CSV table of N, CA and C in Angstrom, one decimal:
chain,number,residue,atom,x,y,z
H,16,MET,N,-37.6,8.0,-75.7
H,16,MET,CA,-38.4,8.4,-74.6
H,16,MET,C,-39.5,9.4,-75.1
H,17,LYS,N,-40.7,8.8,-75.3
H,17,LYS,CA,-41.8,9.7,-75.9
H,17,LYS,C,-43.0,9.6,-75.0
H,18,ARG,N,-43.2,8.5,-74.4
H,18,ARG,CA,-44.4,8.3,-73.5
H,18,ARG,C,-43.9,7.8,-72.2
H,19,VAL,N,-44.0,8.7,-71.2
H,19,VAL,CA,-43.3,8.5,-69.9
H,19,VAL,C,-44.3,8.5,-68.8
H,20,LEU,N,-44.1,7.5,-67.9
H,20,LEU,CA,-44.9,7.5,-66.6
H,20,LEU,C,-43.9,7.8,-65.5
H,21,VAL,N,-44.3,8.6,-64.5
H,21,VAL,CA,-43.6,8.8,-63.3
H,21,VAL,C,-44.5,8.5,-62.2
H,22,ILE,N,-44.2,7.4,-61.4
H,22,ILE,CA,-45.1,6.9,-60.4
H,22,ILE,C,-44.2,6.7,-59.1
H,23,GLY,N,-44.9,6.6,-58.0
H,23,GLY,CA,-44.3,6.4,-56.7
H,23,GLY,C,-45.2,6.9,-55.6
H,24,SER,N,-44.8,6.8,-54.4
H,24,SER,CA,-45.6,7.2,-53.2
H,24,SER,C,-45.9,8.7,-53.3
H,25,GLY,N,-47.0,9.1,-52.6
H,25,GLY,CA,-47.2,10.5,-52.3
H,25,GLY,C,-46.0,11.1,-51.6
H,26,GLY,N,-45.5,12.2,-52.0
H,26,GLY,CA,-44.4,12.9,-51.4
H,26,GLY,C,-43.0,12.4,-51.9
H,27,SER,N,-43.0,11.5,-52.9
H,27,SER,CA,-41.7,11.0,-53.3
H,27,SER,C,-41.0,11.9,-54.3
H,28,GLY,N,-41.6,12.9,-54.8
H,28,GLY,CA,-41.0,13.8,-55.7
H,28,GLY,C,-41.4,13.7,-57.1
H,29,LYS,N,-42.5,13.1,-57.4
H,29,LYS,CA,-43.0,12.9,-58.8
H,29,LYS,C,-43.1,14.2,-59.5
H,30,SER,N,-43.8,15.1,-59.0
H,30,SER,CA,-44.1,16.4,-59.7
H,30,SER,C,-42.8,17.1,-60.0
H,31,THR,N,-41.9,17.2,-59.0
H,31,THR,CA,-40.6,17.9,-59.2
H,31,THR,C,-39.8,17.3,-60.2
H,32,PHE,N,-39.7,15.9,-60.2
H,32,PHE,CA,-38.9,15.2,-61.2
H,32,PHE,C,-39.5,15.4,-62.5
H,33,SER,N,-40.8,15.3,-62.6
H,33,SER,CA,-41.5,15.4,-63.9
H,33,SER,C,-41.3,16.7,-64.5
H,34,GLN,N,-41.4,17.8,-63.7
H,34,GLN,CA,-41.2,19.1,-64.2
H,34,GLN,C,-39.7,19.3,-64.8
H,35,LYS,N,-38.8,18.8,-64.1
H,35,LYS,CA,-37.4,18.8,-64.6
H,35,LYS,C,-37.2,18.0,-65.9
H,36,LEU,N,-37.8,16.8,-65.9
H,36,LEU,CA,-37.7,15.9,-67.1
H,36,LEU,C,-38.4,16.6,-68.3
H,37,ALA,N,-39.5,17.2,-68.1
H,37,ALA,CA,-40.2,17.9,-69.2
H,37,ALA,C,-39.4,19.1,-69.7
H,38,ALA,N,-38.7,19.8,-68.8
H,38,ALA,CA,-37.9,20.9,-69.2
H,38,ALA,C,-36.7,20.4,-70.0
H,39,LYS,N,-36.2,19.3,-69.7
H,39,LYS,CA,-35.0,18.7,-70.4
H,39,LYS,C,-35.4,18.1,-71.7
H,40,THR,N,-36.6,17.5,-71.8
H,40,THR,CA,-37.0,16.7,-73.0
H,40,THR,C,-37.9,17.5,-73.9
H,41,GLY,N,-38.6,18.4,-73.4
H,41,GLY,CA,-39.6,19.1,-74.2
H,41,GLY,C,-40.9,18.4,-74.4
H,42,LEU,N,-41.0,17.3,-73.7
H,42,LEU,CA,-42.3,16.5,-73.7
H,42,LEU,C,-43.3,17.2,-72.9
H,43,PRO,N,-44.6,17.1,-73.4
H,43,PRO,CA,-45.7,17.8,-72.6
H,43,PRO,C,-45.9,17.0,-71.3
H,44,LEU,N,-46.1,17.8,-70.2
H,44,LEU,CA,-46.3,17.2,-68.9
H,44,LEU,C,-47.8,17.3,-68.5
H,45,PHE,N,-48.3,16.2,-68.0
H,45,PHE,CA,-49.7,16.2,-67.4
H,45,PHE,C,-49.6,15.7,-66.0
H,46,HIS,N,-50.0,16.5,-65.1
H,46,HIS,CA,-50.0,16.1,-63.7
H,46,HIS,C,-51.4,15.5,-63.5
H,47,LEU,N,-51.5,14.2,-63.2
H,47,LEU,CA,-52.7,13.5,-63.0
H,47,LEU,C,-53.6,14.1,-61.9
H,48,ASP,N,-52.9,14.6,-60.8
H,48,ASP,CA,-53.7,15.3,-59.8
H,48,ASP,C,-54.5,16.4,-60.3
H,49,ALA,N,-53.9,17.2,-61.2
H,49,ALA,CA,-54.6,18.4,-61.7
H,49,ALA,C,-55.7,18.0,-62.6
H,50,LEU,N,-55.6,16.9,-63.2
H,50,LEU,CA,-56.7,16.4,-64.1
H,50,LEU,C,-57.8,15.7,-63.4
H,51,PHE,N,-57.4,15.0,-62.3
H,51,PHE,CA,-58.4,14.2,-61.6
H,51,PHE,C,-59.3,15.0,-60.7
H,52,TRP,N,-58.7,15.9,-59.8
H,52,TRP,CA,-59.4,16.6,-58.8
H,52,TRP,C,-60.2,17.8,-59.4
H,53,LYS,N,-61.4,18.0,-58.9
H,53,LYS,CA,-62.2,19.2,-59.2
H,53,LYS,C,-62.2,20.1,-58.0
H,54,PRO,N,-62.5,21.4,-58.2
H,54,PRO,CA,-62.5,22.3,-57.0
H,54,PRO,C,-63.3,21.7,-55.8
H,55,GLY,N,-62.7,21.9,-54.7
H,55,GLY,CA,-63.3,21.3,-53.4
H,55,GLY,C,-62.9,19.9,-53.2
H,56,TRP,N,-61.8,19.4,-53.9
H,56,TRP,CA,-61.3,18.0,-53.8
H,56,TRP,C,-62.4,17.0,-54.2
H,57,LEU,N,-63.2,17.3,-55.2
H,57,LEU,CA,-64.2,16.4,-55.7
H,57,LEU,C,-63.6,15.5,-56.8
H,58,ALA,N,-63.8,14.2,-56.7
H,58,ALA,CA,-63.3,13.2,-57.6
H,58,ALA,C,-64.3,13.0,-58.8
H,59,PRO,N,-63.8,12.8,-60.0
H,59,PRO,CA,-64.7,12.5,-61.1
H,59,PRO,C,-65.2,11.0,-61.0
H,60,GLY,N,-66.2,10.7,-61.7
H,60,GLY,CA,-66.7,9.3,-61.8
H,60,GLY,C,-65.7,8.5,-62.5
H,61,SER,N,-65.7,7.2,-62.2
H,61,SER,CA,-64.7,6.3,-62.7
H,61,SER,C,-64.7,6.2,-64.2
H,62,ALA,N,-65.9,6.2,-64.9
H,62,ALA,CA,-66.0,6.2,-66.3
H,62,ALA,C,-65.4,7.5,-66.9
H,63,ASP,N,-65.7,8.6,-66.4
H,63,ASP,CA,-65.1,9.9,-66.9
H,63,ASP,C,-63.6,9.9,-66.7
H,64,TRP,N,-63.1,9.5,-65.6
H,64,TRP,CA,-61.6,9.4,-65.4
H,64,TRP,C,-61.0,8.5,-66.4
H,65,HIS,N,-61.6,7.4,-66.6
H,65,HIS,CA,-61.0,6.4,-67.6
H,65,HIS,C,-60.9,7.0,-69.0
H,66,LYS,N,-62.0,7.7,-69.4
H,66,LYS,CA,-62.0,8.4,-70.7
H,66,LYS,C,-60.9,9.5,-70.8
H,67,THR,N,-60.7,10.2,-69.7
H,67,THR,CA,-59.7,11.3,-69.7
H,67,THR,C,-58.3,10.6,-69.9
H,68,VAL,N,-58.0,9.6,-69.2
H,68,VAL,CA,-56.7,8.9,-69.3
H,68,VAL,C,-56.6,8.3,-70.6
H,69,ALA,N,-57.6,7.6,-71.1
H,69,ALA,CA,-57.6,7.0,-72.4
H,69,ALA,C,-57.2,8.0,-73.5
H,70,ALA,N,-57.8,9.2,-73.5
H,70,ALA,CA,-57.5,10.2,-74.5
H,70,ALA,C,-56.1,10.7,-74.3
H,71,LEU,N,-55.6,10.9,-73.1
H,71,LEU,CA,-54.2,11.3,-72.9
H,71,LEU,C,-53.2,10.4,-73.5
H,72,ILE,N,-53.4,9.1,-73.3
H,72,ILE,CA,-52.4,8.1,-73.7
H,72,ILE,C,-52.4,7.8,-75.2
H,73,GLU,N,-53.4,8.3,-75.9
H,73,GLU,CA,-53.4,8.2,-77.3
H,73,GLU,C,-52.6,9.3,-78.0
H,74,GLN,N,-52.1,10.3,-77.3
H,74,GLN,CA,-51.3,11.3,-77.8
H,74,GLN,C,-49.9,10.7,-78.1
H,75,ASP,N,-49.2,11.3,-79.0
H,75,ASP,CA,-47.8,10.7,-79.4
H,75,ASP,C,-46.8,10.9,-78.3
H,76,ASN,N,-46.8,12.0,-77.6
H,76,ASN,CA,-45.8,12.3,-76.6
H,76,ASN,C,-46.4,12.8,-75.3
H,77,TRP,N,-45.9,12.3,-74.2
H,77,TRP,CA,-46.4,12.8,-72.9
H,77,TRP,C,-45.5,12.3,-71.8
H,78,ILE,N,-45.6,13.1,-70.7
H,78,ILE,CA,-45.1,12.6,-69.4
H,78,ILE,C,-46.4,12.7,-68.5
H,79,LEU,N,-46.7,11.6,-67.9
H,79,LEU,CA,-47.8,11.5,-66.9
H,79,LEU,C,-47.3,11.2,-65.6
H,80,ASP,N,-47.6,12.2,-64.6
H,80,ASP,CA,-47.1,12.1,-63.3
H,80,ASP,C,-48.2,11.8,-62.3
H,81,GLY,N,-48.2,10.7,-61.7
H,81,GLY,CA,-49.2,10.4,-60.7
H,81,GLY,C,-49.5,8.9,-60.6
H,82,ASN,N,-50.2,8.5,-59.6
H,82,ASN,CA,-50.5,7.1,-59.3
H,82,ASN,C,-51.8,6.6,-59.9
H,83,TYR,N,-52.9,6.8,-59.2
H,83,TYR,CA,-54.2,6.4,-59.7
H,83,TYR,C,-54.3,5.0,-60.2
H,84,GLY,N,-54.2,4.1,-59.3
H,84,GLY,CA,-54.2,2.6,-59.6
H,84,GLY,C,-55.3,2.2,-60.6
H,85,GLY,N,-56.4,2.8,-60.6
H,85,GLY,CA,-57.5,2.4,-61.5
H,85,GLY,C,-57.2,2.5,-62.9
H,86,THR,N,-56.2,3.3,-63.3
H,86,THR,CA,-55.8,3.5,-64.7
H,86,THR,C,-54.3,3.1,-64.9
H,87,LEU,N,-53.7,2.6,-63.9
H,87,LEU,CA,-52.2,2.3,-64.1
H,87,LEU,C,-52.0,1.3,-65.2
H,88,GLU,N,-52.7,0.2,-65.2
H,88,GLU,CA,-52.5,-0.8,-66.3
H,88,GLU,C,-52.7,-0.2,-67.7
H,89,LEU,N,-53.7,0.6,-67.8
H,89,LEU,CA,-53.9,1.3,-69.1
H,89,LEU,C,-52.7,2.2,-69.5
H,90,ARG,N,-52.2,2.9,-68.6
H,90,ARG,CA,-51.0,3.8,-68.8
H,90,ARG,C,-49.8,3.0,-69.1
H,91,LEU,N,-49.6,1.9,-68.3
H,91,LEU,CA,-48.4,1.1,-68.5
H,91,LEU,C,-48.4,0.5,-69.9
H,92,SER,N,-49.5,0.1,-70.4
H,92,SER,CA,-49.6,-0.5,-71.8
H,92,SER,C,-49.1,0.4,-72.9
H,93,LYS,N,-49.1,1.7,-72.6
H,93,LYS,CA,-48.7,2.7,-73.7
H,93,LYS,C,-47.4,3.4,-73.4
H,94,ALA,N,-46.9,3.3,-72.2
H,94,ALA,CA,-45.6,4.0,-71.9
H,94,ALA,C,-44.4,3.2,-72.4
H,95,ASP,N,-43.4,4.0,-72.9
H,95,ASP,CA,-42.2,3.4,-73.4
H,95,ASP,C,-41.1,3.6,-72.3
H,96,THR,N,-41.3,4.5,-71.3
H,96,THR,CA,-40.4,4.7,-70.2
H,96,THR,C,-41.2,4.8,-68.9
H,97,ILE,N,-40.7,4.1,-67.9
H,97,ILE,CA,-41.4,4.2,-66.6
H,97,ILE,C,-40.4,4.5,-65.5
H,98,PHE,N,-40.7,5.6,-64.8
H,98,PHE,CA,-39.8,5.9,-63.7
H,98,PHE,C,-40.6,5.6,-62.4
H,99,PHE,N,-40.0,4.8,-61.5
H,99,PHE,CA,-40.6,4.5,-60.2
H,99,PHE,C,-39.8,5.1,-59.2
H,100,LEU,N,-40.3,6.1,-58.4
H,100,LEU,CA,-39.6,6.8,-57.4
H,100,LEU,C,-39.8,6.0,-56.1
H,101,ASP,N,-38.8,5.3,-55.7
H,101,ASP,CA,-38.8,4.4,-54.6
H,101,ASP,C,-38.1,5.0,-53.3
H,102,MET,N,-38.7,6.1,-52.8
H,102,MET,CA,-38.1,6.8,-51.7
H,102,MET,C,-38.6,6.2,-50.4
H,103,PRO,N,-37.7,6.3,-49.3
H,103,PRO,CA,-38.2,5.8,-48.0
H,103,PRO,C,-39.4,6.5,-47.5
H,104,ASN,N,-40.3,5.8,-46.8
H,104,ASN,CA,-41.6,6.3,-46.4
H,104,ASN,C,-41.4,7.5,-45.5
H,105,TRP,N,-40.3,7.5,-44.6
H,105,TRP,CA,-40.1,8.6,-43.7
H,105,TRP,C,-39.8,9.9,-44.5
H,106,ARG,N,-39.1,9.8,-45.6
H,106,ARG,CA,-38.7,10.9,-46.4
H,106,ARG,C,-40.0,11.5,-47.1
H,107,CYS,N,-40.8,10.6,-47.6
H,107,CYS,CA,-42.1,11.0,-48.3
H,107,CYS,C,-43.0,11.7,-47.3
H,108,VAL,N,-43.1,11.2,-46.1
H,108,VAL,CA,-43.9,11.9,-45.1
H,108,VAL,C,-43.3,13.3,-44.7
H,109,TRP,N,-42.0,13.3,-44.6
H,109,TRP,CA,-41.3,14.6,-44.3
H,109,TRP,C,-41.6,15.6,-45.5
H,110,ASN,N,-41.5,15.1,-46.7
H,110,ASN,CA,-41.8,16.0,-47.9
H,110,ASN,C,-43.2,16.5,-47.8
H,111,LEU,N,-44.2,15.7,-47.5
H,111,LEU,CA,-45.6,16.1,-47.4
H,111,LEU,C,-45.8,17.2,-46.3
H,112,VAL,N,-45.1,17.0,-45.2
H,112,VAL,CA,-45.3,18.0,-44.1
H,112,VAL,C,-44.7,19.3,-44.6
H,113,LYS,N,-43.5,19.3,-45.2
H,113,LYS,CA,-42.9,20.5,-45.7
H,113,LYS,C,-43.8,21.2,-46.8
H,114,ARG,N,-44.4,20.4,-47.7
H,114,ARG,CA,-45.2,20.9,-48.7
H,114,ARG,C,-46.5,21.5,-48.1
H,115,ARG,N,-47.0,20.9,-47.1
H,115,ARG,CA,-48.2,21.4,-46.4
H,115,ARG,C,-47.9,22.8,-45.8
H,116,ILE,N,-46.8,22.9,-45.2
H,116,ILE,CA,-46.4,24.2,-44.6
H,116,ILE,C,-46.2,25.3,-45.7
H,117,LYS,N,-45.4,24.9,-46.7
H,117,LYS,CA,-45.1,25.8,-47.8
H,117,LYS,C,-46.4,26.4,-48.5
H,118,TYR,N,-47.4,25.5,-48.7
H,118,TYR,CA,-48.6,25.9,-49.4
H,118,TYR,C,-49.8,25.9,-48.5
H,119,ALA,N,-49.6,26.3,-47.3
H,119,ALA,CA,-50.7,26.4,-46.3
H,119,ALA,C,-51.9,27.2,-46.9
H,120,ARG,N,-53.0,26.7,-47.0
H,120,ARG,CA,-54.2,27.3,-47.4
H,120,ARG,C,-54.2,27.9,-48.8
H,121,ILE,N,-53.3,27.5,-49.6
H,121,ILE,CA,-53.3,27.9,-51.0
H,121,ILE,C,-53.1,26.6,-51.9
H,122,THR,N,-53.4,26.8,-53.2
H,122,THR,CA,-53.3,25.7,-54.1
H,122,THR,C,-51.8,25.7,-54.6
H,123,ARG,N,-51.2,24.5,-54.5
H,123,ARG,CA,-49.8,24.4,-55.0
H,123,ARG,C,-49.8,24.3,-56.5
H,124,PRO,N,-48.7,24.6,-57.1
H,124,PRO,CA,-48.5,24.4,-58.6
H,124,PRO,C,-48.8,23.0,-58.9
H,125,GLY,N,-49.4,22.8,-60.1
H,125,GLY,CA,-49.7,21.4,-60.5
H,125,GLY,C,-51.0,20.8,-60.0
H,126,MET,N,-51.7,21.7,-59.3
H,126,MET,CA,-53.0,21.2,-58.7
H,126,MET,C,-54.1,22.2,-59.3
H,127,PRO,N,-55.3,21.7,-59.4
H,127,PRO,CA,-56.4,22.5,-59.9
H,127,PRO,C,-56.8,23.6,-58.9
H,128,ALA,N,-57.4,24.7,-59.4
H,128,ALA,CA,-57.9,25.7,-58.5
H,128,ALA,C,-58.9,25.2,-57.6
H,129,GLY,N,-59.0,25.7,-56.4
H,129,GLY,CA,-60.0,25.2,-55.5
H,129,GLY,C,-59.6,23.9,-54.7
H,130,CYS,N,-58.4,23.6,-54.8
H,130,CYS,CA,-57.9,22.4,-54.1
H,130,CYS,C,-56.7,22.8,-53.2
H,131,PRO,N,-56.9,23.6,-52.2
H,131,PRO,CA,-55.8,24.0,-51.3
H,131,PRO,C,-55.1,22.8,-50.7
H,132,GLU,N,-53.8,23.0,-50.5
H,132,GLU,CA,-53.0,21.9,-49.9
H,132,GLU,C,-53.6,21.5,-48.6
H,133,LYS,N,-53.7,20.2,-48.4
H,133,LYS,CA,-54.2,19.6,-47.1
H,133,LYS,C,-53.4,18.4,-46.8
H,134,ILE,N,-53.5,18.0,-45.6
H,134,ILE,CA,-52.8,16.7,-45.2
H,134,ILE,C,-53.7,16.1,-44.1
H,135,ASN,N,-53.9,14.9,-44.1
H,135,ASN,CA,-54.8,14.2,-43.1
H,135,ASN,C,-54.2,12.9,-42.7
H,136,PHE,N,-54.7,12.3,-41.6
H,136,PHE,CA,-54.1,11.1,-41.1
H,136,PHE,C,-54.2,10.0,-42.1
H,137,THR,N,-55.4,9.9,-42.8
H,137,THR,CA,-55.6,8.8,-43.8
H,137,THR,C,-54.5,8.8,-44.9
H,138,PHE,N,-54.2,10.0,-45.4
H,138,PHE,CA,-53.2,10.1,-46.4
H,138,PHE,C,-51.8,9.8,-45.9
H,139,LEU,N,-51.5,10.3,-44.7
H,139,LEU,CA,-50.2,10.0,-44.1
H,139,LEU,C,-50.0,8.5,-43.8
H,140,ALA,N,-51.1,7.9,-43.4
H,140,ALA,CA,-51.0,6.4,-43.2
H,140,ALA,C,-50.8,5.7,-44.5
H,141,TRP,N,-51.5,6.2,-45.6
H,141,TRP,CA,-51.3,5.5,-46.9
H,141,TRP,C,-49.8,5.7,-47.3
H,142,VAL,N,-49.3,6.8,-47.1
H,142,VAL,CA,-47.9,7.1,-47.5
H,142,VAL,C,-46.9,6.2,-46.7
H,143,TRP,N,-47.2,6.2,-45.4
H,143,TRP,CA,-46.3,5.4,-44.5
H,143,TRP,C,-46.4,3.9,-44.8
H,144,GLY,N,-47.5,3.4,-45.2
H,144,GLY,CA,-47.7,2.0,-45.5
H,144,GLY,C,-47.4,1.7,-47.0
H,145,TYR,N,-47.1,2.7,-47.8
H,145,TYR,CA,-46.9,2.4,-49.2
H,145,TYR,C,-45.8,1.4,-49.5
H,146,PRO,N,-44.7,1.4,-48.9
H,146,PRO,CA,-43.7,0.4,-49.2
H,146,PRO,C,-44.1,-1.1,-49.0
H,147,LYS,N,-44.9,-1.3,-48.0
H,147,LYS,CA,-45.4,-2.7,-47.8
H,147,LYS,C,-46.7,-3.0,-48.5
H,148,ARG,N,-47.6,-2.1,-48.6
H,148,ARG,CA,-48.9,-2.4,-49.2
H,148,ARG,C,-49.0,-2.1,-50.7
H,149,ASN,N,-48.5,-1.0,-51.1
H,149,ASN,CA,-48.7,-0.6,-52.5
H,149,ASN,C,-47.5,-0.9,-53.4
H,150,LYS,N,-46.3,-0.7,-52.9
H,150,LYS,CA,-45.2,-0.9,-53.8
H,150,LYS,C,-45.1,-2.3,-54.5
H,151,PRO,N,-45.4,-3.4,-53.7
H,151,PRO,CA,-45.4,-4.7,-54.4
H,151,PRO,C,-46.4,-4.8,-55.5
H,152,LYS,N,-47.6,-4.2,-55.3
H,152,LYS,CA,-48.6,-4.2,-56.3
H,152,LYS,C,-48.2,-3.4,-57.5
H,153,VAL,N,-47.6,-2.3,-57.3
H,153,VAL,CA,-47.2,-1.4,-58.4
H,153,VAL,C,-46.1,-2.1,-59.2
H,154,LEU,N,-45.1,-2.6,-58.5
H,154,LEU,CA,-44.0,-3.3,-59.2
H,154,LEU,C,-44.5,-4.5,-60.0
H,155,ASN,N,-45.5,-5.3,-59.5
H,155,ASN,CA,-46.1,-6.4,-60.2
H,155,ASN,C,-46.8,-5.9,-61.4
H,156,SER,N,-47.6,-4.8,-61.3
H,156,SER,CA,-48.3,-4.2,-62.4
H,156,SER,C,-47.3,-3.8,-63.5
H,157,ILE,N,-46.2,-3.2,-63.1
H,157,ILE,CA,-45.2,-2.8,-64.1
H,157,ILE,C,-44.8,-4.0,-64.9
H,158,GLU,N,-44.4,-5.1,-64.2
H,158,GLU,CA,-43.9,-6.3,-64.9
H,158,GLU,C,-45.0,-6.9,-65.7
H,159,THR,N,-46.2,-6.9,-65.2
H,159,THR,CA,-47.3,-7.6,-65.9
H,159,THR,C,-47.8,-6.9,-67.1
H,160,HIS,N,-47.9,-5.5,-67.0
H,160,HIS,CA,-48.7,-4.8,-68.0
H,160,HIS,C,-47.8,-3.8,-68.9
H,161,LYS,N,-46.5,-3.7,-68.6
H,161,LYS,CA,-45.7,-2.8,-69.4
H,161,LYS,C,-45.5,-3.4,-70.8
H,162,GLN,N,-45.2,-2.5,-71.8
H,162,GLN,CA,-44.8,-3.0,-73.1
H,162,GLN,C,-43.5,-3.8,-72.9
H,163,ALA,N,-43.3,-4.7,-73.8
H,163,ALA,CA,-42.2,-5.6,-73.7
H,163,ALA,C,-40.9,-4.8,-73.8
H,164,ASP,N,-40.8,-3.8,-74.6
H,164,ASP,CA,-39.6,-3.0,-74.8
H,164,ASP,C,-39.5,-1.7,-73.9
H,165,ALA,N,-40.4,-1.6,-73.0
H,165,ALA,CA,-40.4,-0.4,-72.1
H,165,ALA,C,-39.2,-0.4,-71.2
H,166,LYS,N,-38.7,0.8,-71.0
H,166,LYS,CA,-37.5,0.9,-70.1
H,166,LYS,C,-38.1,1.3,-68.8
H,167,VAL,N,-37.6,0.6,-67.7
H,167,VAL,CA,-38.0,0.8,-66.4
H,167,VAL,C,-36.8,1.3,-65.6
H,168,LEU,N,-37.0,2.5,-64.9
H,168,LEU,CA,-35.9,3.0,-64.1
H,168,LEU,C,-36.5,3.2,-62.7
H,169,ILE,N,-35.8,2.7,-61.7
H,169,ILE,CA,-36.2,2.8,-60.3
H,169,ILE,C,-35.2,3.6,-59.6
H,170,PHE,N,-35.6,4.8,-59.0
H,170,PHE,CA,-34.7,5.7,-58.3
H,170,PHE,C,-35.0,5.5,-56.8
H,171,LYS,N,-33.9,5.3,-56.1
H,171,LYS,CA,-34.0,5.1,-54.6
H,171,LYS,C,-33.4,6.3,-53.9
H,172,SER,N,-33.0,7.4,-54.7
H,172,SER,CA,-32.5,8.6,-54.0
H,172,SER,C,-32.7,9.8,-55.0
H,173,TYR,N,-32.7,10.9,-54.4
H,173,TYR,CA,-32.8,12.2,-55.2
H,173,TYR,C,-31.5,12.4,-56.0
H,174,GLU,N,-30.4,12.0,-55.4
H,174,GLU,CA,-29.1,12.1,-56.2
H,174,GLU,C,-29.1,11.3,-57.5
H,175,ALA,N,-29.7,10.1,-57.4
H,175,ALA,CA,-29.8,9.3,-58.6
H,175,ALA,C,-30.7,9.9,-59.7
H,176,MET,N,-31.8,10.6,-59.2
H,176,MET,CA,-32.6,11.3,-60.2
H,176,MET,C,-31.9,12.5,-60.8
H,177,GLU,N,-31.1,13.2,-60.0
H,177,GLU,CA,-30.4,14.4,-60.5
H,177,GLU,C,-29.3,13.9,-61.5
H,178,THR,N,-28.6,12.8,-61.2
H,178,THR,CA,-27.6,12.3,-62.1
H,178,THR,C,-28.2,11.9,-63.4
H,179,PHE,N,-29.4,11.2,-63.4
H,179,PHE,CA,-30.1,10.9,-64.6
H,179,PHE,C,-30.4,12.1,-65.4
H,180,LEU,N,-31.0,13.1,-64.8
H,180,LEU,CA,-31.4,14.3,-65.5
H,180,LEU,C,-30.2,15.0,-66.1
H,181,LYS,N,-29.1,15.0,-65.4
H,181,LYS,CA,-27.9,15.6,-66.0
H,181,LYS,C,-27.4,14.9,-67.2
H,182,SER,N,-27.7,13.6,-67.3
H,182,SER,CA,-27.2,12.8,-68.4
H,182,SER,C,-28.0,12.9,-69.7
H,183,ILE,N,-29.2,13.6,-69.6
H,183,ILE,CA,-30.0,13.8,-70.8
H,183,ILE,C,-29.5,14.9,-71.6
């Protein structure tokens, strides 16, 4: 395990799992949210974002935490281990609400300065619809674009994640 992807719905626990995995393995962790967003929640241009991700995946070791479908295939082609956090949508929404309360008006860890925690209907609707709209596409991308020998682990509970982390 040298090049690791952690993907899943918003609020599924990607950042928390990635931090624990990085602490256990010593692999460098890159939160894609922190690299993507600029102060004021401004998105980079597509070409710039692609260059950023392309440079990251050329490194020998990494954990990349985040979705960003526009670069998923590129990341899958280099990852040797893929974790898909397949949590129920109600749990993800609940986690987002808790996170919004915890980091009200401040920037949470793993995010760039100038991007205070926020939640809106569009994002909640995306998370609620993730299992039906996005999950099938992500799973198809994993099967289609992953390296032949890449290990894929799908976690459906936080207990399963903790059990895995303890086994390292």
